Short mmCIF file of C-alpha atoms and ligand atoms in Angstrom, two decimals:
data_model
loop_
_atom_site.label_atom_id
_atom_site.label_comp_id
_atom_site.label_asym_id
_atom_site.label_seq_id
_atom_site.Cartn_x
_atom_site.Cartn_y
_atom_site.Cartn_z
CA UNK A 1 77.82 -38.13 33.42
CA UNK A 2 74.70 -40.21 32.99
CA UNK A 3 73.29 -40.43 29.49
CA UNK A 4 69.80 -38.98 29.18
CA UNK A 5 67.24 -39.70 26.52
CA UNK A 6 67.62 -37.56 23.42
CA UNK A 7 64.73 -35.16 22.64
CA UNK A 8 62.39 -35.32 19.67
CA UNK A 9 62.48 -32.67 16.99
CA UNK A 10 66.07 -32.91 15.87
CA UNK A 11 65.32 -32.57 12.16
CA UNK A 12 68.79 -31.30 11.53
CA UNK A 13 70.45 -34.54 12.68
CA UNK A 14 67.77 -36.56 10.82
CA UNK A 15 68.46 -34.64 7.62
CA UNK A 16 72.19 -35.17 7.97
CA UNK A 17 71.72 -38.90 8.69
CA UNK A 18 69.23 -39.56 5.86
CA UNK A 19 70.63 -37.21 3.22
CA UNK A 20 67.14 -35.71 2.81
CA UNK A 21 66.50 -31.99 3.15
CA UNK A 22 64.45 -30.98 6.21
CA UNK A 23 61.58 -30.06 3.90
CA UNK A 24 61.23 -33.74 2.94
CA UNK A 25 60.98 -34.98 6.48
CA UNK A 26 57.69 -35.21 8.42
CA UNK A 27 58.36 -34.67 12.07
CA UNK A 28 56.09 -36.54 14.41
CA UNK A 29 58.83 -36.54 17.09
CA UNK A 30 58.21 -32.99 18.39
CA UNK A 31 54.71 -32.05 19.38
CA UNK A 32 54.16 -28.71 17.67
CA UNK A 33 50.78 -27.23 16.78
CA UNK A 34 50.23 -28.61 13.24
CA UNK A 35 48.54 -25.31 12.17
CA UNK A 36 51.87 -23.50 12.77
CA UNK A 37 52.32 -20.11 14.38
CA UNK A 38 49.77 -17.34 14.46
CA UNK A 39 50.06 -15.42 11.16
CA UNK A 40 49.57 -12.18 13.12
CA UNK A 41 52.57 -13.08 15.30
CA UNK A 42 54.74 -13.90 12.30
CA UNK A 43 53.87 -10.55 10.82
CA UNK A 44 54.78 -8.77 14.04
CA UNK A 45 58.20 -10.45 13.99
CA UNK A 46 58.81 -9.29 10.39
CA UNK A 47 57.90 -5.74 11.30
CA UNK A 48 60.25 -5.90 14.34
CA UNK A 49 63.34 -6.91 12.25
CA UNK A 50 64.69 -3.32 12.25
CA UNK A 51 65.02 -3.63 16.00
CA UNK A 52 67.80 -6.30 15.59
CA UNK A 53 70.37 -3.54 15.84
CA UNK A 54 69.42 -3.10 19.51
CA UNK A 55 69.83 -5.42 22.52
CA UNK A 56 66.51 -7.07 23.52
CA UNK A 57 64.64 -5.68 26.54
CA UNK A 58 66.36 -7.62 29.36
CA UNK A 59 63.21 -7.22 31.51
CA UNK A 60 60.81 -8.38 28.80
CA UNK A 61 58.51 -5.67 30.20
CA UNK A 62 55.92 -5.63 27.47
CA UNK A 63 55.48 -9.40 27.52
CA UNK A 64 55.45 -9.61 31.35
CA UNK A 65 52.71 -6.92 31.34
CA UNK A 66 50.61 -8.95 28.87
CA UNK A 67 51.08 -12.13 30.92
CA UNK A 68 50.42 -10.39 34.21
CA UNK A 69 47.09 -9.06 32.88
CA UNK A 70 46.16 -12.39 31.40
CA UNK A 71 46.84 -14.42 34.56
CA UNK A 72 45.95 -11.61 37.02
CA UNK A 73 49.41 -11.88 38.59
CA UNK A 74 51.79 -9.21 39.69
CA UNK A 75 54.50 -8.99 36.98
CA UNK A 76 57.12 -9.51 39.68
CA UNK A 77 55.85 -13.09 39.85
CA UNK A 78 56.77 -13.76 36.24
CA UNK A 79 60.13 -14.58 34.71
CA UNK A 80 60.56 -15.00 30.95
CA UNK A 81 63.11 -17.57 29.69
CA UNK A 82 64.77 -18.67 26.49
CA UNK A 83 62.35 -21.57 26.29
CA UNK A 84 61.03 -23.21 29.41
CA UNK A 85 64.17 -25.35 29.26
CA UNK A 86 66.22 -22.45 30.45
CA UNK A 87 63.90 -21.96 33.40
CA UNK A 88 63.95 -25.67 34.29
CA UNK A 89 67.73 -25.33 34.44
CA UNK A 90 67.62 -22.18 36.55
CA UNK A 91 65.22 -23.66 39.08
CA UNK A 92 67.43 -26.18 40.91
CA UNK A 93 69.95 -23.39 41.77
CA UNK A 94 67.28 -20.77 42.47
CA UNK A 95 65.47 -23.14 44.83
CA UNK A 96 68.61 -24.95 46.15
CA UNK A 97 67.11 -28.37 45.25
CA UNK A 98 68.93 -31.26 47.03
CA UNK A 99 66.37 -34.03 46.39
CA UNK A 100 63.52 -33.87 43.91
CA UNK A 101 60.64 -36.25 43.42
CA UNK A 102 59.83 -36.69 39.74
CA UNK A 103 56.40 -37.99 38.83
CA UNK A 104 57.26 -40.17 35.85
CA UNK A 105 57.56 -41.42 33.18
CA UNK A 106 58.30 -37.80 32.28
CA UNK A 107 60.41 -35.19 30.52
CA UNK A 108 64.12 -35.88 31.09
CA UNK A 109 65.29 -32.32 31.57
CA UNK A 110 64.03 -32.14 35.18
CA UNK A 111 66.45 -34.90 36.22
CA UNK A 112 69.33 -33.50 34.15
CA UNK A 113 68.80 -29.94 35.54
CA UNK A 114 68.72 -31.23 39.14
CA UNK A 115 71.79 -33.48 38.62
CA UNK A 116 73.78 -30.64 36.90
CA UNK A 117 73.14 -28.46 40.01
CA UNK A 118 74.41 -31.19 42.33
CA UNK A 119 71.06 -32.51 43.56
CA UNK A 120 69.51 -35.97 43.20
CA UNK A 121 66.17 -37.27 42.05
CA UNK A 122 63.80 -40.06 42.92
CA UNK A 123 61.05 -41.26 40.54
CA UNK A 124 57.52 -42.26 41.28
CA UNK A 125 56.22 -43.71 38.10
CA UNK A 126 52.66 -44.06 36.89
CA UNK A 127 52.02 -47.64 35.81
CA UNK A 128 50.87 -48.88 32.46
CA UNK A 129 47.77 -50.32 34.17
CA UNK A 130 46.97 -46.73 35.34
CA UNK A 131 47.16 -45.60 31.68
CA UNK A 132 50.14 -43.67 32.92
CA UNK A 133 48.01 -41.08 34.73
CA UNK A 134 50.19 -39.21 37.24
CA UNK A 135 49.62 -41.02 40.56
CA UNK A 136 48.98 -38.08 42.85
CA UNK A 137 47.57 -40.30 45.58
CA UNK A 138 50.76 -42.34 45.78
CA UNK A 139 52.79 -39.10 45.88
CA UNK A 140 50.71 -38.00 48.90
CA UNK A 141 51.59 -41.33 50.61
CA UNK A 142 55.28 -40.74 49.98
CA UNK A 143 54.97 -37.30 51.56
CA UNK A 144 53.44 -38.82 54.68
CA UNK A 145 56.55 -40.94 55.33
CA UNK A 146 58.41 -39.38 58.17
CA UNK A 147 61.96 -39.98 56.93
CA UNK A 148 61.73 -38.76 53.40
CA UNK A 149 64.22 -36.04 52.35
CA UNK A 150 62.44 -34.69 49.34
CA UNK A 151 62.38 -30.83 49.00
CA UNK A 152 60.75 -30.39 45.62
CA UNK A 153 58.24 -32.27 43.47
CA UNK A 154 58.07 -32.00 39.68
CA UNK A 155 54.72 -32.68 38.03
CA UNK A 156 54.16 -32.28 34.30
CA UNK A 157 50.48 -31.63 33.66
CA UNK A 158 49.40 -32.86 31.19
CA UNK A 159 52.38 -35.07 31.24
CA UNK A 160 54.89 -35.68 28.45
CA UNK A 161 55.54 -38.20 26.97
CA UNK A 162 52.49 -40.07 28.31
CA UNK A 163 49.81 -37.55 27.45
CA UNK A 164 47.75 -37.89 30.60
CA UNK A 165 46.90 -35.12 33.03
CA UNK A 166 45.31 -34.70 36.48
CA UNK A 167 42.56 -32.41 37.65
CA UNK A 168 43.52 -29.00 38.98
CA UNK A 169 41.83 -30.05 42.24
CA UNK A 170 44.29 -32.96 42.65
CA UNK A 171 47.22 -30.61 41.94
CA UNK A 172 45.91 -28.19 44.58
CA UNK A 173 45.71 -31.03 47.07
CA UNK A 174 49.31 -31.93 46.29
CA UNK A 175 50.46 -28.31 46.62
CA UNK A 176 48.68 -27.98 49.98
CA UNK A 177 50.09 -31.24 51.33
CA UNK A 178 53.56 -30.14 50.09
CA UNK A 179 53.14 -26.75 51.77
CA UNK A 180 52.49 -28.30 55.10
CA UNK A 181 55.82 -30.11 54.85
CA UNK A 182 57.68 -27.07 53.44
CA UNK A 183 58.14 -28.67 50.00
CA UNK A 184 57.89 -26.85 46.71
CA UNK A 185 55.86 -28.09 43.73
CA UNK A 186 56.92 -27.28 40.18
CA UNK A 187 54.09 -27.86 37.73
CA UNK A 188 55.15 -27.88 34.07
CA UNK A 189 52.09 -26.76 32.01
CA UNK A 190 53.88 -26.87 28.67
CA UNK A 191 50.92 -28.64 27.03
CA UNK A 192 48.08 -27.30 29.16
CA UNK A 193 46.57 -25.09 26.42
CA UNK A 194 44.97 -28.31 25.15
CA UNK A 195 43.20 -28.88 28.48
CA UNK A 196 43.09 -25.47 30.13
CA UNK A 197 40.89 -26.53 33.01
CA UNK A 198 43.85 -28.54 34.40
CA UNK A 199 45.89 -25.32 34.88
CA UNK A 200 46.81 -24.01 38.42
CA UNK A 201 48.57 -20.92 37.04
CA UNK A 202 45.97 -18.60 38.59
CA UNK A 203 46.64 -20.25 42.00
CA UNK A 204 50.19 -18.94 42.13
CA UNK A 205 49.37 -15.98 44.46
CA UNK A 206 47.66 -18.42 46.89
CA UNK A 207 50.64 -20.74 47.39
CA UNK A 208 54.24 -19.56 48.10
CA UNK A 209 55.46 -23.11 47.33
CA UNK A 210 53.86 -23.37 43.84
CA UNK A 211 55.86 -22.73 40.67
CA UNK A 212 54.25 -22.99 37.27
CA UNK A 213 56.15 -23.31 34.01
CA UNK A 214 54.73 -22.53 30.60
CA UNK A 215 56.21 -22.73 27.13
CA UNK A 216 55.17 -21.10 23.86
CA UNK A 217 57.02 -23.78 21.88
CA UNK A 218 54.19 -26.27 21.39
CA UNK A 219 50.81 -24.61 21.20
CA UNK A 220 52.20 -21.42 19.71
CA UNK A 221 54.50 -23.32 17.37
CA UNK A 222 57.76 -21.46 17.86
CA UNK A 223 60.43 -24.02 18.84
CA UNK A 224 63.01 -22.15 16.75
CA UNK A 225 62.44 -18.82 18.48
CA UNK A 226 62.54 -20.08 22.12
CA UNK A 227 60.28 -18.68 24.75
CA UNK A 228 58.86 -19.91 28.06
CA UNK A 229 57.89 -18.41 31.41
CA UNK A 230 57.83 -19.22 35.06
CA UNK A 231 55.26 -17.94 37.57
CA UNK A 232 55.90 -18.12 41.30
CA UNK A 233 56.59 -16.31 44.46
CA UNK A 234 58.49 -12.98 43.91
CA UNK A 235 61.62 -13.95 45.91
CA UNK A 236 62.13 -17.15 43.86
CA UNK A 237 61.55 -15.26 40.62
CA UNK A 238 64.08 -12.64 41.67
CA UNK A 239 66.61 -15.31 42.54
CA UNK A 240 66.12 -17.14 39.25
CA UNK A 241 66.49 -13.84 37.40
CA UNK A 242 69.80 -13.18 39.15
CA UNK A 243 71.09 -16.50 37.89
CA UNK A 244 69.86 -15.94 34.30
CA UNK A 245 72.37 -14.77 31.71
CA UNK A 246 71.57 -11.23 30.46
CA UNK A 247 69.49 -10.80 27.28
CA UNK A 248 68.74 -14.47 27.03
CA UNK A 249 65.34 -13.76 25.48
CA UNK A 250 65.72 -12.23 22.05
CA UNK A 251 63.58 -9.41 20.59
CA UNK A 252 61.76 -11.49 17.87
CA UNK A 253 60.70 -14.00 20.51
CA UNK A 254 59.33 -11.26 22.81
CA UNK A 255 57.50 -9.56 19.96
CA UNK A 256 56.15 -12.90 18.70
CA UNK A 257 54.82 -13.87 22.12
CA UNK A 258 52.96 -10.57 22.73
CA UNK A 259 51.23 -10.86 19.33
CA UNK A 260 50.59 -14.66 19.53
CA UNK A 261 48.95 -14.44 23.00
CA UNK A 262 46.46 -11.99 21.71
CA UNK A 263 45.44 -14.03 18.69
CA UNK A 264 42.42 -15.80 20.08
CA UNK A 265 41.10 -16.83 16.65
CA UNK A 266 44.19 -18.82 15.84
CA UNK A 267 44.11 -20.42 19.27
CA UNK A 268 40.47 -21.45 18.89
CA UNK A 269 41.05 -22.84 15.38
CA UNK A 270 43.98 -24.82 16.72
CA UNK A 271 41.90 -26.41 19.51
CA UNK A 272 39.04 -27.40 17.21
CA UNK A 273 41.56 -28.80 14.72
CA UNK A 274 43.37 -30.83 17.39
CA UNK A 275 40.15 -32.37 18.85
CA UNK A 276 39.17 -33.61 15.44
CA UNK A 277 42.53 -34.77 14.10
CA UNK A 278 43.60 -36.42 17.39
CA UNK A 279 40.46 -38.54 17.34
CA UNK A 280 40.98 -39.47 13.72
CA UNK A 281 44.61 -40.49 14.35
CA UNK A 282 43.64 -42.47 17.50
CA UNK A 283 41.10 -44.37 15.31
CA UNK A 284 43.68 -45.05 12.62
CA UNK A 285 46.32 -46.31 15.06
CA UNK A 286 43.91 -48.29 17.20
CA UNK A 287 42.83 -50.23 14.08
CA UNK A 288 46.41 -51.46 13.59
CA UNK A 289 46.84 -55.08 14.84
CA UNK A 290 48.32 -55.31 18.36
CA UNK A 291 48.83 -51.60 18.85
CA UNK A 292 47.81 -49.91 22.06
CA UNK A 293 47.05 -46.20 22.07
CA UNK A 294 46.93 -44.56 25.50
CA UNK A 295 44.37 -41.86 26.34
CA UNK A 296 45.69 -38.42 25.42
CA UNK A 297 44.86 -34.85 26.30
CA UNK A 298 47.43 -32.90 24.38
CA UNK A 299 48.70 -32.88 20.77
CA UNK A 300 50.55 -36.21 20.85
CA UNK A 301 49.85 -39.86 21.51
CA UNK A 302 51.72 -42.48 23.52
CA UNK A 303 51.64 -45.74 21.59
CA UNK A 304 52.75 -49.26 22.47
CA UNK A 305 53.83 -51.54 19.60
CA UNK A 306 53.14 -55.20 19.56
CA UNK A 307 55.96 -57.72 20.32
CA UNK A 308 58.52 -58.18 18.74
CA UNK A 309 58.61 -54.71 17.19
CA UNK A 310 60.82 -52.45 19.27
CA UNK A 311 60.46 -48.67 19.44
CA UNK A 312 64.05 -48.34 18.14
CA UNK A 313 63.53 -50.61 15.13
CA UNK A 314 60.20 -48.87 14.37
CA UNK A 315 61.73 -45.38 14.58
CA UNK A 316 64.63 -46.43 12.32
CA UNK A 317 62.39 -48.02 9.71
CA UNK A 318 60.10 -44.98 9.58
CA UNK A 319 63.08 -42.59 9.45
CA UNK A 320 64.19 -44.34 6.31
CA UNK A 321 60.86 -43.16 4.81
CA UNK A 322 61.36 -39.62 6.09
CA UNK A 323 58.97 -40.06 9.01
CA UNK A 324 60.35 -39.08 12.42
CA UNK A 325 58.79 -40.40 15.60
CA UNK A 326 59.93 -40.36 19.25
CA UNK A 327 61.45 -43.63 20.43
CA UNK A 328 60.54 -43.64 24.20
CA UNK A 329 62.34 -46.85 25.08
CA UNK A 330 65.04 -44.98 27.05
CA UNK A 331 62.55 -42.91 29.07
CA UNK A 332 62.69 -44.28 32.68
CA UNK A 333 59.34 -46.05 33.44
CA UNK A 334 58.38 -46.91 29.82
CA UNK A 335 59.04 -50.18 28.04
CA UNK A 336 61.05 -50.78 24.89
CA UNK A 337 58.01 -50.90 22.64
CA UNK A 338 56.73 -47.45 23.43
CA UNK A 339 56.73 -44.57 20.97
CA UNK A 340 55.20 -41.07 21.01
CA UNK A 341 53.78 -39.48 17.90
CA UNK A 342 52.58 -35.93 17.38
CA UNK A 343 49.20 -35.28 15.85
CA UNK A 344 49.79 -33.56 12.51
CA UNK A 345 47.61 -32.73 9.49
CA UNK A 346 45.25 -35.38 8.18
CA UNK A 347 47.29 -36.42 5.11
CA UNK A 348 50.53 -36.70 7.17
CA UNK A 349 48.78 -38.72 9.87
CA UNK A 350 47.39 -41.08 7.22
CA UNK A 351 50.88 -41.52 5.81
CA UNK A 352 52.17 -42.53 9.26
CA UNK A 353 49.38 -44.99 9.88
CA UNK A 354 49.92 -46.55 6.44
CA UNK A 355 53.68 -46.83 7.02
CA UNK A 356 53.14 -48.48 10.43
CA UNK A 357 50.59 -50.86 8.88
CA UNK A 358 53.20 -52.01 6.29
CA UNK A 359 55.84 -52.29 8.98
CA UNK A 360 53.61 -54.40 11.33
CA UNK A 361 52.65 -56.65 8.39
CA UNK A 362 56.27 -57.53 8.01
CA UNK A 363 56.47 -58.65 11.67
CA UNK A 364 53.41 -60.97 11.54
C1 PLP B 1 57.16 -31.31 29.15
C2 PLP B 1 58.10 -30.31 28.55
N1 PLP B 1 58.47 -29.29 29.24
C3 PLP B 1 59.33 -28.38 28.72
C4 PLP B 1 59.84 -28.50 27.48
C5 PLP B 1 60.86 -27.50 26.93
O1 PLP B 1 60.22 -26.65 26.07
P1 PLP B 1 60.89 -25.35 25.57
O2 PLP B 1 62.23 -25.24 26.13
O3 PLP B 1 60.96 -25.46 24.08
O4 PLP B 1 60.00 -24.25 26.02
C6 PLP B 1 59.48 -29.63 26.69
C7 PLP B 1 60.06 -29.82 25.33
O5 PLP B 1 60.00 -30.84 24.77
C8 PLP B 1 58.58 -30.54 27.25
O6 PLP B 1 58.14 -31.63 26.52
#
């Protein structure tokens, strides 16, 4: 089996390797809302603990009702998953994907999920000179080729790990062009809370070939609880649900999600915080000699280090100081000097910039 890039956020492995407790690590490798989860949602989970003696609701009915009302969708168009990763892994079998086009450089689980289900993938990568913006125009050209065999397109919007997104209008053009060729489009909107105008979730009822993935991991800061959802045509949702193991979404996750989605104040505070701190971190990193910071729309930054500092050497040196970053050198379509860093709180971001400054000094 092919080796895929490892994910960020493995603080457990980093703690074992470094001998430091997790509490002494600063994790820039997973892009989680630095303000943490909604306090209201955490309280709701605490209050729900007596329910642990029961199985969770296998239909996630309360949460699906909340999501259906929020997005004005029939709840039969929504499937809740144990993180969006579970749904990404259900999709290739639910859709019978044989050949997927992945708009890269992007999240590695799309390829892994398609490969595990016996399909294959082709990549169409955004270039560095395009600031890694997903090249929708070039995808449209590929679709016009008469002998292509693609049945499904994956687009992450805004994209991870590059941080760039495309307009909802461009996504709709892509979905329409795909529909006329009987192709499906899976749009992963895991980070879209940071640029909500890019979302096409409300378009789901208009297009039978559109599937939209969302995750509560990042913006709602619950990677340890696991919850994501998929919106799409009812028959696909039904098929994916048939393939899903029973009770895969636990009670605390369902309760958390219902409460977190209604906490508008925390969401607003998180957005204001991110706008300000992302700009401050961009300024700090851009001032470092030879460092390129790519334009970003979510809560992380794609950064290219100057020669000869490799992403791997940089990640290892920072890890020795308890700072974890994402080494992107093994992501197809990115070069060996590319890293991704999450935007965290001001003091932590300053610590990262200072550590990088010292490291770069040693390479000059
Ligand atoms: C683009 C993207 N999609 C989906 C996921 C999976 O998120 P989760 O399974 O935690 O919902 C991730 C996690 O890193 C991601 O970066």
